[in-house]
Backbone as a printed PyTorch tensor [residue, N CA C, xyz], in Angstrom:
tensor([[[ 18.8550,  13.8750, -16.0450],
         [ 17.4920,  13.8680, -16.5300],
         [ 16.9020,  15.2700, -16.3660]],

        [[ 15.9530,  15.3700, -17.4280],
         [ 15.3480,  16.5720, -17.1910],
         [ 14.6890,  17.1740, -16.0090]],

        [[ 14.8380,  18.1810, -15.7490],
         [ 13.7830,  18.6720, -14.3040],
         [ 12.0080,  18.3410, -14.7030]],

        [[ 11.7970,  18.7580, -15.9440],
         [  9.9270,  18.8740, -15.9900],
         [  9.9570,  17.2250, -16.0840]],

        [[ 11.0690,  16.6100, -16.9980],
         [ 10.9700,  14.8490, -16.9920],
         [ 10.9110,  13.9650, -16.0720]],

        [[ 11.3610,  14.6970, -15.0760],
         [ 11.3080,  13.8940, -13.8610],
         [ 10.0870,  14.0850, -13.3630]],

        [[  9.4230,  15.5700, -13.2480],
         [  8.4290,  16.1580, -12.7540],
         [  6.7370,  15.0270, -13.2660]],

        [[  6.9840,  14.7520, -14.8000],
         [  5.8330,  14.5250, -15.4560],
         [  6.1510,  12.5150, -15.5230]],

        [[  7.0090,  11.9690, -15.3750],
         [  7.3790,  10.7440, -14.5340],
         [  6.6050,  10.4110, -13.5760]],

        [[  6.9040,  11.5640, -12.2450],
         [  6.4300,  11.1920, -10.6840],
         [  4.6740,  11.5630, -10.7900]],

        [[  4.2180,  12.2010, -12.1310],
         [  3.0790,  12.6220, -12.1310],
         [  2.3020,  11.2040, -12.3740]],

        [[  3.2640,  10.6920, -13.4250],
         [  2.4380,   9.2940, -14.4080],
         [  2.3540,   8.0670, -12.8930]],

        [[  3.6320,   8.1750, -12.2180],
         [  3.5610,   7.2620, -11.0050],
         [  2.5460,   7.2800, -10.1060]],

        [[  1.9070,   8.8830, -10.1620],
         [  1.1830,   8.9940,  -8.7820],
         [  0.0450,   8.7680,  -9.1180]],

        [[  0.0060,   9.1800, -10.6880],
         [ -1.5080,   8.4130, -11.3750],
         [ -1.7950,   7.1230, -11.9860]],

        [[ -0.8190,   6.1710, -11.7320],
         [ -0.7240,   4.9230, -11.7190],
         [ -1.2790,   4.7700, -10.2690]],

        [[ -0.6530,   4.9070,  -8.9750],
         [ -1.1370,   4.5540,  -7.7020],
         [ -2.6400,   5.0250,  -7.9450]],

        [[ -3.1960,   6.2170,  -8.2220],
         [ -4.9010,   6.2940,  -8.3670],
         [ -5.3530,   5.2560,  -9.0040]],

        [[ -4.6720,   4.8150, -10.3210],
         [ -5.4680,   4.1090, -11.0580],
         [ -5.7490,   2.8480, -10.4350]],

        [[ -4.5880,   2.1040,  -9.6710],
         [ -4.9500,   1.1480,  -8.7250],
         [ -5.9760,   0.9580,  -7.6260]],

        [[ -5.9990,   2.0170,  -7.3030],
         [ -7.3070,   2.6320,  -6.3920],
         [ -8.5270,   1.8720,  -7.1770]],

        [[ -8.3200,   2.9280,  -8.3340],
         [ -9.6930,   3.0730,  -8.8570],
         [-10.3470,   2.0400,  -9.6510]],

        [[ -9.4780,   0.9530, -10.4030],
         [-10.0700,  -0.1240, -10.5410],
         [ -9.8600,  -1.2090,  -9.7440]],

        [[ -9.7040,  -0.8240,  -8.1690],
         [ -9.0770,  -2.3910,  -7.4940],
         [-10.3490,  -3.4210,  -7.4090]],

        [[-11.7000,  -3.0110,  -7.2790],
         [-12.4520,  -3.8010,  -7.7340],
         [-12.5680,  -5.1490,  -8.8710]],

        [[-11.6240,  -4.2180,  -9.8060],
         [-11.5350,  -5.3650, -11.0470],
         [-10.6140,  -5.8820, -11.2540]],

        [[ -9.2240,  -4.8010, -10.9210],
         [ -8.4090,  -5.9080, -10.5090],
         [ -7.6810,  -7.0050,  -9.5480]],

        [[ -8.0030,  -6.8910,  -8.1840],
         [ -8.0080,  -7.5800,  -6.7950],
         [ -9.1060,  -8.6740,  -6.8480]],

        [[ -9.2040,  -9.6550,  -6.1950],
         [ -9.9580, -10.4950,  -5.2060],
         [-10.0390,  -9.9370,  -4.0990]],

        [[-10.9690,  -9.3410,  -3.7540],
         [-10.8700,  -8.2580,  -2.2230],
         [-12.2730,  -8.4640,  -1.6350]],

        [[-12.7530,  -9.3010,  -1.2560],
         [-13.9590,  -9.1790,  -0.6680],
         [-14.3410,  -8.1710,   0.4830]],

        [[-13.4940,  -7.7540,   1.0780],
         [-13.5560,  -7.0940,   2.1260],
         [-13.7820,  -5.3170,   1.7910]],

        [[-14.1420,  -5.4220,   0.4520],
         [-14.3220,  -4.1090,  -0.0470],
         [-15.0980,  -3.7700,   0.1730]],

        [[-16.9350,  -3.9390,  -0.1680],
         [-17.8700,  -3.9490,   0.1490],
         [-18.2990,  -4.4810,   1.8050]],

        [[-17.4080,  -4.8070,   2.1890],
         [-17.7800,  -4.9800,   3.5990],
         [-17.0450,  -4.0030,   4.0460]],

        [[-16.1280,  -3.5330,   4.4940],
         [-15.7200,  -2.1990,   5.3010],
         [-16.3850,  -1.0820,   4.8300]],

        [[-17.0630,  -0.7720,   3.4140],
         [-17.4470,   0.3670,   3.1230],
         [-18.7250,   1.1670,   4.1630]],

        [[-19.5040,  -0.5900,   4.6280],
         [-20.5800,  -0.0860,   5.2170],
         [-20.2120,  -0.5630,   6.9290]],

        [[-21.3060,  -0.6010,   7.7320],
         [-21.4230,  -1.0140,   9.3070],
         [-21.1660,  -1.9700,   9.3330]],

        [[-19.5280,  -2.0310,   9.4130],
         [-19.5070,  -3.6830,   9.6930],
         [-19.1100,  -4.3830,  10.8090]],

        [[-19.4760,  -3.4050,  11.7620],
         [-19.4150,  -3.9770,  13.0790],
         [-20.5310,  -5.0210,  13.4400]],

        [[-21.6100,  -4.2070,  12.4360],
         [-22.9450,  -5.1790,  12.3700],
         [-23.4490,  -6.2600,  11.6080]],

        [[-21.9580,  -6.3230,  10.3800],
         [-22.3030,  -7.2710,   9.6390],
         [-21.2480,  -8.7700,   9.9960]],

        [[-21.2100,  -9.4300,   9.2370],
         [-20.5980, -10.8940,   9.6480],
         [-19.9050, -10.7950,   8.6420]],

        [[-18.8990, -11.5930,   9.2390],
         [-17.7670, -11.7100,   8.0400],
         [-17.9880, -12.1390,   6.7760]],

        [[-17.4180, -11.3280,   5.6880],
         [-17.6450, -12.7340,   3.8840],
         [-16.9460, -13.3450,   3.8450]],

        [[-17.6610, -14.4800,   3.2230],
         [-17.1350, -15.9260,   2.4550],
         [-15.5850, -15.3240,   1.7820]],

        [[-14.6830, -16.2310,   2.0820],
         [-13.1820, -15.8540,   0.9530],
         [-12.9020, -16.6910,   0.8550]],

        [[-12.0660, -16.8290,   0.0780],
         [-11.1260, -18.1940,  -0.0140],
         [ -9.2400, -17.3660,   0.1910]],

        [[ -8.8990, -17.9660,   1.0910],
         [ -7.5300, -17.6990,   2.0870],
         [ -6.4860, -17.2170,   0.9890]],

        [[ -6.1300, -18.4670,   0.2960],
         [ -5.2190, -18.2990,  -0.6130],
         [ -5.1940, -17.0240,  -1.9590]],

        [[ -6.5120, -16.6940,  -2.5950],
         [ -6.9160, -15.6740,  -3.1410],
         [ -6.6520, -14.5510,  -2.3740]],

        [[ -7.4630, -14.5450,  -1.4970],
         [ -7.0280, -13.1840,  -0.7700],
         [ -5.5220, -12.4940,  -0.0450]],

        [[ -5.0750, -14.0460,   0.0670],
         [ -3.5780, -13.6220,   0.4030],
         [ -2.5440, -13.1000,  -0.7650]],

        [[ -2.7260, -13.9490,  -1.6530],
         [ -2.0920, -13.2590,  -3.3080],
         [ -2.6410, -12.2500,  -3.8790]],

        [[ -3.4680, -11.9130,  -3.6010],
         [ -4.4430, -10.5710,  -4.2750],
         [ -3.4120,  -9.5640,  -3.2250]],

        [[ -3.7730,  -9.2210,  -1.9470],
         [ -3.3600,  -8.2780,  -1.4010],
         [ -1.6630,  -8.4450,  -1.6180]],

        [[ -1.1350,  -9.6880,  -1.8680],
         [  0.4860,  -9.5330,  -2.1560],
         [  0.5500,  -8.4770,  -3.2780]],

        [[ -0.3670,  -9.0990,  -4.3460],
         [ -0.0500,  -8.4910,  -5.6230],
         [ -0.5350,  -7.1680,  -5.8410]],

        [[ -1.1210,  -6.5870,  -4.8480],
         [ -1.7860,  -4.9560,  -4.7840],
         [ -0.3650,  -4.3790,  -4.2350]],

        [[  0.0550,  -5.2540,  -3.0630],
         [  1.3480,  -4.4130,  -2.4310],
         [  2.4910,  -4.3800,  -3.2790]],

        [[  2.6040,  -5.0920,  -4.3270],
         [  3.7680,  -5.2340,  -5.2660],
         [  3.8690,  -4.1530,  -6.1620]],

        [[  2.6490,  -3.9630,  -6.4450],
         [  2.3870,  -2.7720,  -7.6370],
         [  2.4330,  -1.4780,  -7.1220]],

        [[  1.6250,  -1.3750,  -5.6800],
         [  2.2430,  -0.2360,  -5.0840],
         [  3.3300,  -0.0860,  -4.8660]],

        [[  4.2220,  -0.9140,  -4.1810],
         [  5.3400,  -1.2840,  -4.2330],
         [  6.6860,  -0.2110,  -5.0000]],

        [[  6.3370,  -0.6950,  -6.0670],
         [  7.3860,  -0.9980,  -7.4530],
         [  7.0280,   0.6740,  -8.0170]],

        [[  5.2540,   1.0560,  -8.0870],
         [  4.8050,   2.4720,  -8.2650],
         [  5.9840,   3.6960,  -6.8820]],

        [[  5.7280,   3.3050,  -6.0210],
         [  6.3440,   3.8470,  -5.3940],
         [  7.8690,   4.1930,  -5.0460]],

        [[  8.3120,   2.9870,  -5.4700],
         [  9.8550,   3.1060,  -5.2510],
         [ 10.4110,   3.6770,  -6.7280]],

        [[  9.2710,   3.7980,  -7.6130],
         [  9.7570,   5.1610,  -8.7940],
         [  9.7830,   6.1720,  -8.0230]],

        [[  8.7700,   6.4670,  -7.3420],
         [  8.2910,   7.5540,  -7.2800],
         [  9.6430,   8.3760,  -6.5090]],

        [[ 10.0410,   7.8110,  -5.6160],
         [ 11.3380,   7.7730,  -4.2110],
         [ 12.6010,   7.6620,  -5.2560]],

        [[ 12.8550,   7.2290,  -6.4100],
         [ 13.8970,   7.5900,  -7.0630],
         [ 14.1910,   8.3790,  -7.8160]],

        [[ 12.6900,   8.7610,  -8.3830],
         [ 12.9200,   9.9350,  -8.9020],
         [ 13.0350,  11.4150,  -8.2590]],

        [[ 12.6160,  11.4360,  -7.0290],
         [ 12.5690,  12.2380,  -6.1820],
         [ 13.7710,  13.0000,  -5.7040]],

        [[ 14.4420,  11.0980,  -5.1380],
         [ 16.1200,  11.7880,  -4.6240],
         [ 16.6310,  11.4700,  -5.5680]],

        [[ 16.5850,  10.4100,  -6.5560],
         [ 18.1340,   9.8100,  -7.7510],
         [ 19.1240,   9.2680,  -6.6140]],

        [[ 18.4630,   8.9140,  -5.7490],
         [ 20.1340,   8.0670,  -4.7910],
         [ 19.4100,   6.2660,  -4.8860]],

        [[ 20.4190,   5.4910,  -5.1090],
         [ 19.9910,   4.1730,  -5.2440],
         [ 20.2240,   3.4540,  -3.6830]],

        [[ 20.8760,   4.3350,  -3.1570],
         [ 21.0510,   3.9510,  -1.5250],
         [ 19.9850,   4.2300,  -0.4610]],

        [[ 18.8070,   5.7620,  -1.3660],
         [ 17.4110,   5.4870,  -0.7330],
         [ 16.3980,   4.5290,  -1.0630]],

        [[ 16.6160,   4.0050,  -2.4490],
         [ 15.4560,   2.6400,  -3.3920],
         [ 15.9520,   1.5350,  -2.3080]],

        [[ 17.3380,   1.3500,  -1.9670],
         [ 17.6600,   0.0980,  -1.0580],
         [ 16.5930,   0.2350,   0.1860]],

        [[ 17.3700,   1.2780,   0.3700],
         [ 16.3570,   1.0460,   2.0380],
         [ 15.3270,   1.4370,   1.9030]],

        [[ 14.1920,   2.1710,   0.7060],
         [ 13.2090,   1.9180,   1.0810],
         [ 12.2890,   0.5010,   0.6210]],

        [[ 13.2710,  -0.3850,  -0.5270],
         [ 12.8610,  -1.9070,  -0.9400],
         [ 13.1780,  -2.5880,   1.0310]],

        [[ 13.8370,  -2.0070,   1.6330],
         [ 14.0320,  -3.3490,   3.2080],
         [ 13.2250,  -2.5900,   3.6880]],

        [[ 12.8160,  -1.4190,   3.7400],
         [ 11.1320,  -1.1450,   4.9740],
         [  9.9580,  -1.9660,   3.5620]],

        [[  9.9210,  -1.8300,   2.8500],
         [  8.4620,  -2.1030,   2.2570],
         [  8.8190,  -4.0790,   2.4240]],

        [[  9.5630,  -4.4820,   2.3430],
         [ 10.0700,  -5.9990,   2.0630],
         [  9.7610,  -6.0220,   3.7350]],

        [[ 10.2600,  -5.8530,   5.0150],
         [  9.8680,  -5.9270,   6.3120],
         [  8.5810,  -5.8470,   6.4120]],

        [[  7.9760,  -4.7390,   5.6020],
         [  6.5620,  -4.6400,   6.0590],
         [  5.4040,  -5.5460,   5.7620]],

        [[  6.1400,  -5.6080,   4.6660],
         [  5.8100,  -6.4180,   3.6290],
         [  5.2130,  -8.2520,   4.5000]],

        [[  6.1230,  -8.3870,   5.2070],
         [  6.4720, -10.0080,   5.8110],
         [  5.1250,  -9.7830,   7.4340]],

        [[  5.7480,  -8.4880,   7.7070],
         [  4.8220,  -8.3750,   9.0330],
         [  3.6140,  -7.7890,   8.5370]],

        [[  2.8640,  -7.2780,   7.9240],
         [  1.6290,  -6.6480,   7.5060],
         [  0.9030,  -7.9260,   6.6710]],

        [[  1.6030,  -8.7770,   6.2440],
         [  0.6700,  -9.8550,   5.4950],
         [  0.4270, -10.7350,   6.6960]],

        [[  1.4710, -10.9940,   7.7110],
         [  1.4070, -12.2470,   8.9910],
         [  0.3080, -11.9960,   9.4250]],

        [[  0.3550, -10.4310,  10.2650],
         [ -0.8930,  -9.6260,  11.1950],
         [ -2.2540, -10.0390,  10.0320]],

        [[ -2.1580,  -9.5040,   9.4430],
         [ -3.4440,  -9.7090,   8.3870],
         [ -3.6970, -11.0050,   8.5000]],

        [[ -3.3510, -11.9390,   8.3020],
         [ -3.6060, -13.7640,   8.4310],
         [ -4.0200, -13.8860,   9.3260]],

        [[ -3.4880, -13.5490,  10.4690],
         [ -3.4330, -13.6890,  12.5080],
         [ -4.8040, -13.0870,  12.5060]],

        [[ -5.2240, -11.8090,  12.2300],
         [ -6.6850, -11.2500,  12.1650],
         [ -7.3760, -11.9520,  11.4160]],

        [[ -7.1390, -12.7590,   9.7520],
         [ -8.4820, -12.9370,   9.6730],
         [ -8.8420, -14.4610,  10.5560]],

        [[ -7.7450, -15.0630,  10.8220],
         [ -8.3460, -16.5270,  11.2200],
         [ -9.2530, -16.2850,  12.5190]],

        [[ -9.0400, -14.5680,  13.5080],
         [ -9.6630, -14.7940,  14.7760],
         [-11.0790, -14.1770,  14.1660]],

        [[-11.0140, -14.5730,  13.0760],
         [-12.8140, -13.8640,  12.3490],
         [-13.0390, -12.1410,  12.6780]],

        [[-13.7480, -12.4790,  13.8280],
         [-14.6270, -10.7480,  14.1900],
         [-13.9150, -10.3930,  15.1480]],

        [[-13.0540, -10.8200,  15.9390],
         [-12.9670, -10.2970,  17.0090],
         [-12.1410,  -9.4060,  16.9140]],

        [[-11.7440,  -8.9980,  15.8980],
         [-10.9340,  -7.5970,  16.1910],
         [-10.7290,  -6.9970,  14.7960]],

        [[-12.6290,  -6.7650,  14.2350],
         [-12.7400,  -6.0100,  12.9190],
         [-11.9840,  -4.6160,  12.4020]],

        [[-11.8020,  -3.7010,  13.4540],
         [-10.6510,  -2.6180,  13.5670],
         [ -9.3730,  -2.6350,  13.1740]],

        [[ -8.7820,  -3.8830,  14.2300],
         [ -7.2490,  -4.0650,  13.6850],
         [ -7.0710,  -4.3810,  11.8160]],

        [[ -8.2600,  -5.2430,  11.9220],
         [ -7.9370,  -6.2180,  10.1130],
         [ -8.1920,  -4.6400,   9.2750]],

        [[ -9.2010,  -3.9860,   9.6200],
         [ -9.7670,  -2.5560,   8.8020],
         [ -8.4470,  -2.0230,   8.8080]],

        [[ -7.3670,  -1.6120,   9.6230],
         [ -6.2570,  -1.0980,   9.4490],
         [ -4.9790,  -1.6410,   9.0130]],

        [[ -4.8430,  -3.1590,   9.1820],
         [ -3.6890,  -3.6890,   8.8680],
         [ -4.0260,  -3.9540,   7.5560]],

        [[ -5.0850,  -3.9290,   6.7690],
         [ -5.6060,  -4.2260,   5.4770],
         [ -5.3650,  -3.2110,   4.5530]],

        [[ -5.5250,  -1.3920,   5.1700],
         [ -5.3550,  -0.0950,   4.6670],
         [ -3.5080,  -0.0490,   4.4590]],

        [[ -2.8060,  -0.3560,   5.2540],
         [ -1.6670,  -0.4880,   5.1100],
         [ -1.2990,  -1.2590,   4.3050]],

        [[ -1.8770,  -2.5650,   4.1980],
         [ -1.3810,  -3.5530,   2.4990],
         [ -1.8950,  -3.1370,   1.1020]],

        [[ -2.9890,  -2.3740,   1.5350],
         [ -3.4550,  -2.1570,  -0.1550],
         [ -3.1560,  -0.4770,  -0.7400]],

        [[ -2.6220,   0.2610,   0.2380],
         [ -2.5170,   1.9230,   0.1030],
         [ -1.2300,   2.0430,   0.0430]],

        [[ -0.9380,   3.4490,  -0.6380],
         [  0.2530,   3.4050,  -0.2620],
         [  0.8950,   4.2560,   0.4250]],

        [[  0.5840,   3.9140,   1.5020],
         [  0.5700,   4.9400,   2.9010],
         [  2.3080,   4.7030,   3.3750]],

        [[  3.0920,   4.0190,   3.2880],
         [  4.2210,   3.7730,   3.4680],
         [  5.0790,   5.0350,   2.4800]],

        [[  4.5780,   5.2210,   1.3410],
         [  5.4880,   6.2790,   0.2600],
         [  4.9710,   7.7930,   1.0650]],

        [[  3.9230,   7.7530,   1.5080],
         [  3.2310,   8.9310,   2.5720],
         [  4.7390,   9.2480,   3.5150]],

        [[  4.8640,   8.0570,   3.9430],
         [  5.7750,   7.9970,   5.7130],
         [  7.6120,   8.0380,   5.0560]],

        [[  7.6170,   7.5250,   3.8330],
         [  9.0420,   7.8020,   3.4200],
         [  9.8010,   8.8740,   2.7130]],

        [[  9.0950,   9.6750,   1.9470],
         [  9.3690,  10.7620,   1.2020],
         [  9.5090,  11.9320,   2.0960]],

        [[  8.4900,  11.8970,   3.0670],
         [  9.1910,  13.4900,   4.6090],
         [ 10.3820,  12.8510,   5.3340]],

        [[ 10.0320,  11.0560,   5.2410],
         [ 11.4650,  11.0740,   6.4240],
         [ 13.0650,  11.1610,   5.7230]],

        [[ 12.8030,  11.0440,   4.6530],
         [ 13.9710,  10.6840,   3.4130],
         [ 14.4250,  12.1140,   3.3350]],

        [[ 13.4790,  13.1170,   2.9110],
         [ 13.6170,  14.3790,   3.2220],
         [ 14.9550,  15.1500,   4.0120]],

        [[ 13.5240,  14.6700,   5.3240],
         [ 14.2030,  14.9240,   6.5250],
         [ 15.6600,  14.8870,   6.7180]],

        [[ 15.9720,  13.9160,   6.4890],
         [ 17.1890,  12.9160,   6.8240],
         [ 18.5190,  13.4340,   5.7030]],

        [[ 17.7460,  14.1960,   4.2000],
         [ 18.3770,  14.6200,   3.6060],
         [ 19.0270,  16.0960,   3.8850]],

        [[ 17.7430,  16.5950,   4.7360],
         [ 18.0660,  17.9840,   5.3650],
         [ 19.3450,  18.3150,   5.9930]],

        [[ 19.0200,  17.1600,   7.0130],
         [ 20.3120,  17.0290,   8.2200],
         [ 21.5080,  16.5710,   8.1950]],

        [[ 21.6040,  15.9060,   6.8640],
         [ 23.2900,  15.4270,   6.4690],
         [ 23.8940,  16.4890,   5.8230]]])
């Protein structure tokens, strides 16, 4: 594949992940949007409904997901890094939705943890943590 083709690929990927950003309002069930934006240590939890919010944030992590593991193939072209980085996002995947459940059923009591285990399901802060270590790892072999 071309060098600029690959280049203008990982561009369209990374502006796919913005675009998710930028309309997750319209496309998510996310109530918790408007509530973390402001003091919400001081506010009370919103009304959700469980099941919505659990498939919404699946289906935000899927798209990041799938955006990302372009992004990681086009990067290296090894299908032995898309594996392992589909078993960290699929692991995380299982433990970042559990924690998230486990937080919201204890309501308020631990608005911090849900604010962060929530940033980790809907961002894609995982393609952040895999592309230096993939790197890395490529350096040293």
């Amino acid at each position: 594949m071309n060098k600029w083709l690959r280049y203008i690929l990982i561009a369209a990927l990374a502006f796919g992940l913005l675009l998710v950003r930028y309309y997750e309002a319209d496309l998510f069930y996310d109530p918790f949007i408007p509530f973390f934006k402001g003091e919400y240590y001081y506010l009370t939890m919103p009304k959700f409904e469980w099941s919505e919010v659990l498939l919404s944030m699946g289906f935000r992590y899927g798209i990041n997901m799938l955006l990302s593991l372009g992004i990681i193939y086009l990067v290296f072209k090894e299908k032995n890094v898309v594996k392992a980085s589909l078993s960290i996002y699929a692991l995380c995947f299982v433990v970042l939705l559990t924690v998230f459940a486990i937080l919201l059923a204890k309501d308020s009591s631990s608005l911090t943890a849900l604010f962060y285990v929530r940033r980790f399901i809907i961002q894609p802060i995982l393609l952040l943590l895999l592309l230096p270590a993939f790197y890395y790892h490529k350096l040293k072999n």
